[in-house]
GROMACS .gro file of N, CA and C in nm:
model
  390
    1UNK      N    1   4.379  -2.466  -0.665
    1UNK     CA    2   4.258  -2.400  -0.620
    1UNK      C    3   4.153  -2.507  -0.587
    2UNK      N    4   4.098  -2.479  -0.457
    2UNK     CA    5   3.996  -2.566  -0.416
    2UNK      C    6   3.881  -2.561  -0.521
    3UNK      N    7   3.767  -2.668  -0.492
    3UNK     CA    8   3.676  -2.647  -0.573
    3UNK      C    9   3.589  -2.591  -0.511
    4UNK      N   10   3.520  -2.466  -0.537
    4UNK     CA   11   3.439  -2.359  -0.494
    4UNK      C   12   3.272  -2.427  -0.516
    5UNK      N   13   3.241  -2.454  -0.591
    5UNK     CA   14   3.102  -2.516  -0.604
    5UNK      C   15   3.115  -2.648  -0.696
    6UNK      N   16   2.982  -2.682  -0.644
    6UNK     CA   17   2.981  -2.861  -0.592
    6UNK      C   18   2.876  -2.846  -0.737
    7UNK      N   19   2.881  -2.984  -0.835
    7UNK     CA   20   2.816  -3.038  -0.914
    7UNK      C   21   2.662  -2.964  -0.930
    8UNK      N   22   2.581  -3.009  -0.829
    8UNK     CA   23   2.480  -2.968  -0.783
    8UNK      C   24   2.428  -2.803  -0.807
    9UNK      N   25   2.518  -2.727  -0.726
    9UNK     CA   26   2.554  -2.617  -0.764
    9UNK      C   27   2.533  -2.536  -0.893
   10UNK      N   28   2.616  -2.565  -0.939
   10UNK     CA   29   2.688  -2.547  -1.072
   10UNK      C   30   2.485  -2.573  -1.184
   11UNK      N   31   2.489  -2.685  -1.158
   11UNK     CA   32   2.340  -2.730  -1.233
   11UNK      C   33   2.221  -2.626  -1.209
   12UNK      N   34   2.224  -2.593  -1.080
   12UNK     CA   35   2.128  -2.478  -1.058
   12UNK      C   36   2.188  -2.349  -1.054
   13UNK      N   37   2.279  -2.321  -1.111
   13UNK     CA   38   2.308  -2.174  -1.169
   13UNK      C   39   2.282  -2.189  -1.317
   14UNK      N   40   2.308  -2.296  -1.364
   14UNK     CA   41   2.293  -2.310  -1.545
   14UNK      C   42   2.113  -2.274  -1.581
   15UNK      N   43   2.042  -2.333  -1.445
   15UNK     CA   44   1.919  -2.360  -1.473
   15UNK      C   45   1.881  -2.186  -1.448
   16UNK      N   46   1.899  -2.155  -1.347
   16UNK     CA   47   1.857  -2.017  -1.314
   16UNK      C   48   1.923  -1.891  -1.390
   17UNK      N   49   2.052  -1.956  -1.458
   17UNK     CA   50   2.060  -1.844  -1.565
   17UNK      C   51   1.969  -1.823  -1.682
   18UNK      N   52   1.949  -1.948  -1.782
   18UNK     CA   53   1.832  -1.967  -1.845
   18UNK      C   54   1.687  -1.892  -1.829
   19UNK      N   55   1.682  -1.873  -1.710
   19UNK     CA   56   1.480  -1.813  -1.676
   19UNK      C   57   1.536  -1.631  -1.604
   20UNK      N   58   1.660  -1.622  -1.618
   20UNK     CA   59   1.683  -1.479  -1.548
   20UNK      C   60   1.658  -1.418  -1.676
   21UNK      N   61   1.574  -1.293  -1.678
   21UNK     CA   62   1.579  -1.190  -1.790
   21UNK      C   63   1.620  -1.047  -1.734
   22UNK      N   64   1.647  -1.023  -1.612
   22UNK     CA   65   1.698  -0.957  -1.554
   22UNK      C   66   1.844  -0.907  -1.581
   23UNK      N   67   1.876  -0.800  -1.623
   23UNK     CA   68   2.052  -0.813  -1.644
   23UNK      C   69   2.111  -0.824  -1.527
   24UNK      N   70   2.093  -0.708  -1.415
   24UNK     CA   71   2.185  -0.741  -1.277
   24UNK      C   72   2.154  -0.924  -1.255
   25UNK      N   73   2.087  -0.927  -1.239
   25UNK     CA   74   2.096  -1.109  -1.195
   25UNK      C   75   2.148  -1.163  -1.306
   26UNK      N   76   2.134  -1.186  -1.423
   26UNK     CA   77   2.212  -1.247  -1.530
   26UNK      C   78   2.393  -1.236  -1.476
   27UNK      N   79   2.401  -1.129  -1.478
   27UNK     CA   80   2.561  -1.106  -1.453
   27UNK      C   81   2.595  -1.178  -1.296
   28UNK      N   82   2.536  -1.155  -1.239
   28UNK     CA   83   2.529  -1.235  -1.081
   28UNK      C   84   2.607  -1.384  -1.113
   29UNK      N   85   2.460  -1.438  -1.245
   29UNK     CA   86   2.453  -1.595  -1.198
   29UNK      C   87   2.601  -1.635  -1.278
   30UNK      N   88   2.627  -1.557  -1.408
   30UNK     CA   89   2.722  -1.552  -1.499
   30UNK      C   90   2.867  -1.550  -1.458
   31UNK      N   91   2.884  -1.445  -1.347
   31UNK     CA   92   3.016  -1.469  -1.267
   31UNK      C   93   3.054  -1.586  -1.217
   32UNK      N   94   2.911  -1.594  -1.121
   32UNK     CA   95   2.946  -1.787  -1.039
   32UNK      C   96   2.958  -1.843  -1.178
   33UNK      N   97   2.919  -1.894  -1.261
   33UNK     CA   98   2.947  -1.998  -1.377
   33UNK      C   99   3.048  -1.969  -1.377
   34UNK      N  100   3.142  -1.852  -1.437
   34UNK     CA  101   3.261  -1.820  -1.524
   34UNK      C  102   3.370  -1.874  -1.354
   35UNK      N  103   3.327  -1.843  -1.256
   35UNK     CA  104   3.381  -1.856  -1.138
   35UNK      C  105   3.427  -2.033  -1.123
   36UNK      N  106   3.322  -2.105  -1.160
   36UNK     CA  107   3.331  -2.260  -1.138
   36UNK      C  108   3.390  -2.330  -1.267
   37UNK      N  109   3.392  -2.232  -1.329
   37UNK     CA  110   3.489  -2.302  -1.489
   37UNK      C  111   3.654  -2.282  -1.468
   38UNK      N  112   3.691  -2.197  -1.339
   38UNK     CA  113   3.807  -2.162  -1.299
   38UNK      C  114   3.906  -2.029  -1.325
   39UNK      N  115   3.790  -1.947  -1.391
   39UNK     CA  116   3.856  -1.845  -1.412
   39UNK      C  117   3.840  -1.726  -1.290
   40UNK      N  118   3.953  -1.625  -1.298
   40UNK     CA  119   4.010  -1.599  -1.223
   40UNK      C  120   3.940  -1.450  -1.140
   41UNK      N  121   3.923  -1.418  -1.048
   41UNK     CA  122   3.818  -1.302  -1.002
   41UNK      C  123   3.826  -1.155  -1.056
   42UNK      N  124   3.983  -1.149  -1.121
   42UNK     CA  125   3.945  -1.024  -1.201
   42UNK      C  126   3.934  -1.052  -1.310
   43UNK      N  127   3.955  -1.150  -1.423
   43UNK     CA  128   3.906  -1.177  -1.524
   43UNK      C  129   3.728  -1.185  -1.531
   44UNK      N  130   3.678  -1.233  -1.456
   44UNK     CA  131   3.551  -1.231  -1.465
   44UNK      C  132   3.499  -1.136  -1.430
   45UNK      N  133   3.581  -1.042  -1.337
   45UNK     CA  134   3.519  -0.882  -1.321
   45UNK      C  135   3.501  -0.810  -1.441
   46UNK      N  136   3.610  -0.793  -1.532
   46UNK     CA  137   3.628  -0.757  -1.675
   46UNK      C  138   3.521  -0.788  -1.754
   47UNK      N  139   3.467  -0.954  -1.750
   47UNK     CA  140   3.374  -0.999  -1.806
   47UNK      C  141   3.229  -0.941  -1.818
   48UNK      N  142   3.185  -0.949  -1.693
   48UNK     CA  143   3.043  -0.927  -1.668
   48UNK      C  144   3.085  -0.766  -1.619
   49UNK      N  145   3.158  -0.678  -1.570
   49UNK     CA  146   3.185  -0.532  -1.581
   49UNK      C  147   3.186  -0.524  -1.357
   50UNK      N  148   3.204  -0.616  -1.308
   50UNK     CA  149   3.213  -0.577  -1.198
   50UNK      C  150   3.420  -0.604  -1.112
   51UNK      N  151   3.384  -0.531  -1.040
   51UNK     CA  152   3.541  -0.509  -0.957
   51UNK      C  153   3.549  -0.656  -0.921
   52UNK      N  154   3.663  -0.718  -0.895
   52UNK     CA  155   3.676  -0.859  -0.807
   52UNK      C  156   3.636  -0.891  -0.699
   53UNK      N  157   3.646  -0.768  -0.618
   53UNK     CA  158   3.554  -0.811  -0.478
   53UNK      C  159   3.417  -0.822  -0.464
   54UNK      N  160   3.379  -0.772  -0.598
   54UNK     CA  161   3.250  -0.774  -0.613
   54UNK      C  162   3.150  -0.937  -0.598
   55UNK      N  163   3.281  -0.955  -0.687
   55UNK     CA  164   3.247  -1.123  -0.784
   55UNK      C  165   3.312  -1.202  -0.637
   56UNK      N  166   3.380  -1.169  -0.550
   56UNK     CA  167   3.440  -1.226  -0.435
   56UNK      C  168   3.316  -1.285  -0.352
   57UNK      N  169   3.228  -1.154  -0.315
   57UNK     CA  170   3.162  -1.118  -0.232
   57UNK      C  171   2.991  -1.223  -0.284
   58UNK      N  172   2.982  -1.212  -0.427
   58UNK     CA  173   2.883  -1.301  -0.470
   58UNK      C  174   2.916  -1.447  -0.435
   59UNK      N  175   3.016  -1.456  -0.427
   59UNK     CA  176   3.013  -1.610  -0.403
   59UNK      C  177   3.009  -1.621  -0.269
   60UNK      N  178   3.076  -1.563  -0.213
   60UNK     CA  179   3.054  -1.557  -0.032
   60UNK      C  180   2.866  -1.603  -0.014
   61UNK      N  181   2.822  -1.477  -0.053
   61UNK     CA  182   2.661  -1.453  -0.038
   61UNK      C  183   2.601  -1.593  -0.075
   62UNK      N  184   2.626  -1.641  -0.227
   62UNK     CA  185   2.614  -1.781  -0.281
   62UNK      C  186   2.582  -1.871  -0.190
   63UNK      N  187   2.740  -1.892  -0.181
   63UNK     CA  188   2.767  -2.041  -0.049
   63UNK      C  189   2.759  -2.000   0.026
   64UNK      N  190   2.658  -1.872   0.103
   64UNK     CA  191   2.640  -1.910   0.244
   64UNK      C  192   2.455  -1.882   0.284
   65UNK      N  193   2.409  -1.838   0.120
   65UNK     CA  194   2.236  -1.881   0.126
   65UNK      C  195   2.170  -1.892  -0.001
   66UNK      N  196   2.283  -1.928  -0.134
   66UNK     CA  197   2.202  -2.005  -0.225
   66UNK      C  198   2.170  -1.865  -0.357
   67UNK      N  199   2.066  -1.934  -0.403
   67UNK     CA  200   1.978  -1.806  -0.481
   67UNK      C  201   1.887  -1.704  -0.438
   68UNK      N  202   1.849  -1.743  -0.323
   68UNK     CA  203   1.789  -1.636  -0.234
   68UNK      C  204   1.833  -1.515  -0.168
   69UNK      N  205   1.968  -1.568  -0.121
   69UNK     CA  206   2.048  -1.455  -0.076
   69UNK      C  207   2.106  -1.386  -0.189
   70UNK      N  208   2.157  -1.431  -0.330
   70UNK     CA  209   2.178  -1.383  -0.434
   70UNK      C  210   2.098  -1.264  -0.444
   71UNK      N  211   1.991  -1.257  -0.463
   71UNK     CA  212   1.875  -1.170  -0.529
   71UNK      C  213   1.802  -1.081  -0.430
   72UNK      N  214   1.873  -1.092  -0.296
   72UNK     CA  215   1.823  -1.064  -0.223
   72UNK      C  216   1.871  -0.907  -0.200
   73UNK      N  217   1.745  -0.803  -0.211
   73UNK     CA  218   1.809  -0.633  -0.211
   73UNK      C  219   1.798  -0.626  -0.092
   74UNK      N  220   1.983  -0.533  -0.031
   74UNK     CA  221   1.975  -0.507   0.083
   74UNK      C  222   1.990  -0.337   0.097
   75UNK      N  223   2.002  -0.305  -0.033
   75UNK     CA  224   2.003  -0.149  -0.071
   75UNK      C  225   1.858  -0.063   0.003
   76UNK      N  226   1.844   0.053   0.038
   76UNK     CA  227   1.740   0.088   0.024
   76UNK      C  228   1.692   0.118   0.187
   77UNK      N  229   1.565   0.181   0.170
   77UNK     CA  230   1.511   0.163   0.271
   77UNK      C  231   1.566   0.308   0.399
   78UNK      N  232   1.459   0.345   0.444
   78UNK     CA  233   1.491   0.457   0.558
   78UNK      C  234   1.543   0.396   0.664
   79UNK      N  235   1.676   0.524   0.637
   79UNK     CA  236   1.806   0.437   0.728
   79UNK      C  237   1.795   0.530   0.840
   80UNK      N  238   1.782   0.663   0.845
   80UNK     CA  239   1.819   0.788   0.907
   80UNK      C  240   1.675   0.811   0.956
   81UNK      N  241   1.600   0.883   1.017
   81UNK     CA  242   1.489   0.907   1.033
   81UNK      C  243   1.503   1.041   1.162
   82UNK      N  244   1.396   1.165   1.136
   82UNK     CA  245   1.436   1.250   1.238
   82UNK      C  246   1.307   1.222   1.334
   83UNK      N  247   1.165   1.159   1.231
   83UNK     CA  248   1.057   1.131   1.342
   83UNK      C  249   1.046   1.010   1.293
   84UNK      N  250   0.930   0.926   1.386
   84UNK     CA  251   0.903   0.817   1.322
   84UNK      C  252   0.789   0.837   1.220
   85UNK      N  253   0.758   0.716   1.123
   85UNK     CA  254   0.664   0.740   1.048
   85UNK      C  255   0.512   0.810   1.092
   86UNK      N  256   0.452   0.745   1.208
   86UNK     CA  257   0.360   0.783   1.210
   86UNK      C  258   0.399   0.971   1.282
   87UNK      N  259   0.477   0.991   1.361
   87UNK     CA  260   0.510   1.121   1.374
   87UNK      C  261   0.506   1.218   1.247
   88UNK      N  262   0.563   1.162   1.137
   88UNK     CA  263   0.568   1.240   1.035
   88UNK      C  264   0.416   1.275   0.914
   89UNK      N  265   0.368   1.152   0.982
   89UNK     CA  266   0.230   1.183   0.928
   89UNK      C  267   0.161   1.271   0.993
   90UNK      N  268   0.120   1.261   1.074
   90UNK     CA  269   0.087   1.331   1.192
   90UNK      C  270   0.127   1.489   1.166
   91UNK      N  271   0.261   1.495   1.171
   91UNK     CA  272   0.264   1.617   1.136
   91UNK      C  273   0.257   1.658   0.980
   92UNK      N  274   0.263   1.601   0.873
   92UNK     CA  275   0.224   1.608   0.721
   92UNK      C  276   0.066   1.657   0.706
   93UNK      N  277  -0.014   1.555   0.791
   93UNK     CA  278  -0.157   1.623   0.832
   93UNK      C  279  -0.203   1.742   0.865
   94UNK      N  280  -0.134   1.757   0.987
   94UNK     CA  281  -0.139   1.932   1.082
   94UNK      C  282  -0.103   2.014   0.935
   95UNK      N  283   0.013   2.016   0.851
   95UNK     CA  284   0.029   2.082   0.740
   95UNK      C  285  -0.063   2.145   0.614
   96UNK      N  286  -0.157   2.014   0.622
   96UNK     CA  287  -0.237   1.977   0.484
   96UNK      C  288  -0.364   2.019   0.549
   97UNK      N  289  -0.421   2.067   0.675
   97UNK     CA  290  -0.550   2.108   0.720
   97UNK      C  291  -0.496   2.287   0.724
   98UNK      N  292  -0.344   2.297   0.749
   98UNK     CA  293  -0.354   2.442   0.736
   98UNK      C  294  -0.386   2.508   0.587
   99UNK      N  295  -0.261   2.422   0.467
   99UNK     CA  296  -0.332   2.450   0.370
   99UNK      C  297  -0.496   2.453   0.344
  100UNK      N  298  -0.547   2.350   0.385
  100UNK     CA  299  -0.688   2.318   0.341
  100UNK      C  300  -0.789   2.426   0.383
  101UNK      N  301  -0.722   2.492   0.514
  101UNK     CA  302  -0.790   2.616   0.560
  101UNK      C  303  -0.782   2.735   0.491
  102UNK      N  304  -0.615   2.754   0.382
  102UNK     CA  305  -0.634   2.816   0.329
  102UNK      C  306  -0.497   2.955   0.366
  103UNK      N  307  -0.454   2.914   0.442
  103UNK     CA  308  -0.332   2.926   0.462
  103UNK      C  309  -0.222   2.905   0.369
  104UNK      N  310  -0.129   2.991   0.385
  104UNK     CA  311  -0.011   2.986   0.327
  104UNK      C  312   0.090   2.920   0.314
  105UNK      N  313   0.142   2.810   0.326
  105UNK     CA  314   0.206   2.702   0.357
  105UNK      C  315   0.353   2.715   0.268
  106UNK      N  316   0.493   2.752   0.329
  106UNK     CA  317   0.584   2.744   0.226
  106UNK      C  318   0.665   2.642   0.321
  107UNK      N  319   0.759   2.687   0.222
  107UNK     CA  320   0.876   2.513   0.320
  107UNK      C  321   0.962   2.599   0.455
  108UNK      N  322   0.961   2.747   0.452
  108UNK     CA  323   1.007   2.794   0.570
  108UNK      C  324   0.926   2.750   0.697
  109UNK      N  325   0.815   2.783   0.643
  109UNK     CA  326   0.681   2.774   0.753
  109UNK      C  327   0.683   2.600   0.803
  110UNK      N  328   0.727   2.531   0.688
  110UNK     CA  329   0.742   2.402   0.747
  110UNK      C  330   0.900   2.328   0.828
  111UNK      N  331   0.958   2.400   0.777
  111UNK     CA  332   1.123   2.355   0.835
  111UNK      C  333   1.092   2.423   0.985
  112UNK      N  334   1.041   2.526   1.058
  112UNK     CA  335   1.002   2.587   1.160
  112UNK      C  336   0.974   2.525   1.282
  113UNK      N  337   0.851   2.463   1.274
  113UNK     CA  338   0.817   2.325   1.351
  113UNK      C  339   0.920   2.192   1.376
  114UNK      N  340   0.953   2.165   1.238
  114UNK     CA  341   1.024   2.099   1.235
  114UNK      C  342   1.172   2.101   1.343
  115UNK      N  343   1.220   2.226   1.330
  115UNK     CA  344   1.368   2.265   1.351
  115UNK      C  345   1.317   2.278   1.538
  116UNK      N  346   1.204   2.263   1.579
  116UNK     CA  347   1.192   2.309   1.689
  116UNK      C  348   1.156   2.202   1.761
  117UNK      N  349   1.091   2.091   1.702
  117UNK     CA  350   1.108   1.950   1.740
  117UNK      C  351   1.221   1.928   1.779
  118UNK      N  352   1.359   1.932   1.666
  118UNK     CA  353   1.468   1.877   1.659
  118UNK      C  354   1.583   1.951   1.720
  119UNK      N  355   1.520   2.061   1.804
  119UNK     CA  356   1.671   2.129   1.852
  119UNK      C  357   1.706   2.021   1.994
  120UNK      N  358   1.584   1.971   2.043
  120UNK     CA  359   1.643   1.878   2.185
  120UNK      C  360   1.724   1.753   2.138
  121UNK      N  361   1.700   1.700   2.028
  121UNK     CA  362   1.788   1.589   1.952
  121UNK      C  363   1.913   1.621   1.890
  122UNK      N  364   2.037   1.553   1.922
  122UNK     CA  365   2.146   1.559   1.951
  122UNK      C  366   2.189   1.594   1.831
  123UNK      N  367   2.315   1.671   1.736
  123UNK     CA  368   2.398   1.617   1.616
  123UNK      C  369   2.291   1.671   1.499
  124UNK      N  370   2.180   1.731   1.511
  124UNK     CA  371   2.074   1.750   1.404
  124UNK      C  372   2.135   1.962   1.384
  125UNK      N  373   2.197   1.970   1.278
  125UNK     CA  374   2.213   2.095   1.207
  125UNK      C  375   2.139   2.151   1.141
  126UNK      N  376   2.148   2.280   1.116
  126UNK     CA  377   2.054   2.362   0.998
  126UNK      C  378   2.063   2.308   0.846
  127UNK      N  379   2.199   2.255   0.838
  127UNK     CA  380   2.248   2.209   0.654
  127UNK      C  381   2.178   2.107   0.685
  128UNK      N  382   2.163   2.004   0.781
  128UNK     CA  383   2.064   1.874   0.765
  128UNK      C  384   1.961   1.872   0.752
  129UNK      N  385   1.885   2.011   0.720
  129UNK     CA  386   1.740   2.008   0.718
  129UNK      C  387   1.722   2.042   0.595
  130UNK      N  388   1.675   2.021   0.481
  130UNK     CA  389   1.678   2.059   0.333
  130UNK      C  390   1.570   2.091   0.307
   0.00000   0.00000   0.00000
């Protein structure tokens, strides 16, 4: 087996395990260690509780941007969108002046507008509107 990380390396995972109080990152930096001592990708899955490709995939990320890319969340974030933000404000507003008038406001009354925006947009169903 080649050698996966270089001296250097290795020194700044020891160091950055030390100041992590984080558990997901602890286990991160803990794999690469257990990884550069030579043990094996599902043994160290076992270890720290992740699958092998998991621990595969950290080192990929590793050696190809360090500790930054380590820690770096790519989870998250509005993926899908039926308006854009400011559209949705916009219309969240129009909503909140009818209440404010005093109006009746239920979520039928609001899926309504909504569903009538979205019938010219392609692939958008009734079950997709919650």
């Amino acid at each position: 087996m080649k050698k996966e990380f270089t001296d250097l390396q290795i020194q700044e995972l020891e160091k950055a395990i030390k100041d992590k109080k984080n558990n997901a990152h602890y286990r991160k930096l803990h794999a690469l260690l257990l990884r550069s001592q030579g043990m094996s990708l599902t043994a160290i899955g076992k270890e720290v509780g992740l699958v092998h490709q998991s621990v595969r995939n950290l080192i990929t990320r590793y050696q190809k941007g360090g500790l930054t890319a380590l820690f770096k969340e790519n989870r998250g974030g509005r993926r899908r969108a039926y308006m854009t933000i400011e559209e949705e404000e916009r219309f969240l507003n129009q909503q909140l002046e009818r209440a404010l008038k005093g109006e009746h406001v239920t979520v039928q009354s609001l899926l309504k507008p909504i569903k009538l925006k979205l019938e010219s947009q392609p692939l958008v169903r009734d079950s997709m509107l919650y």
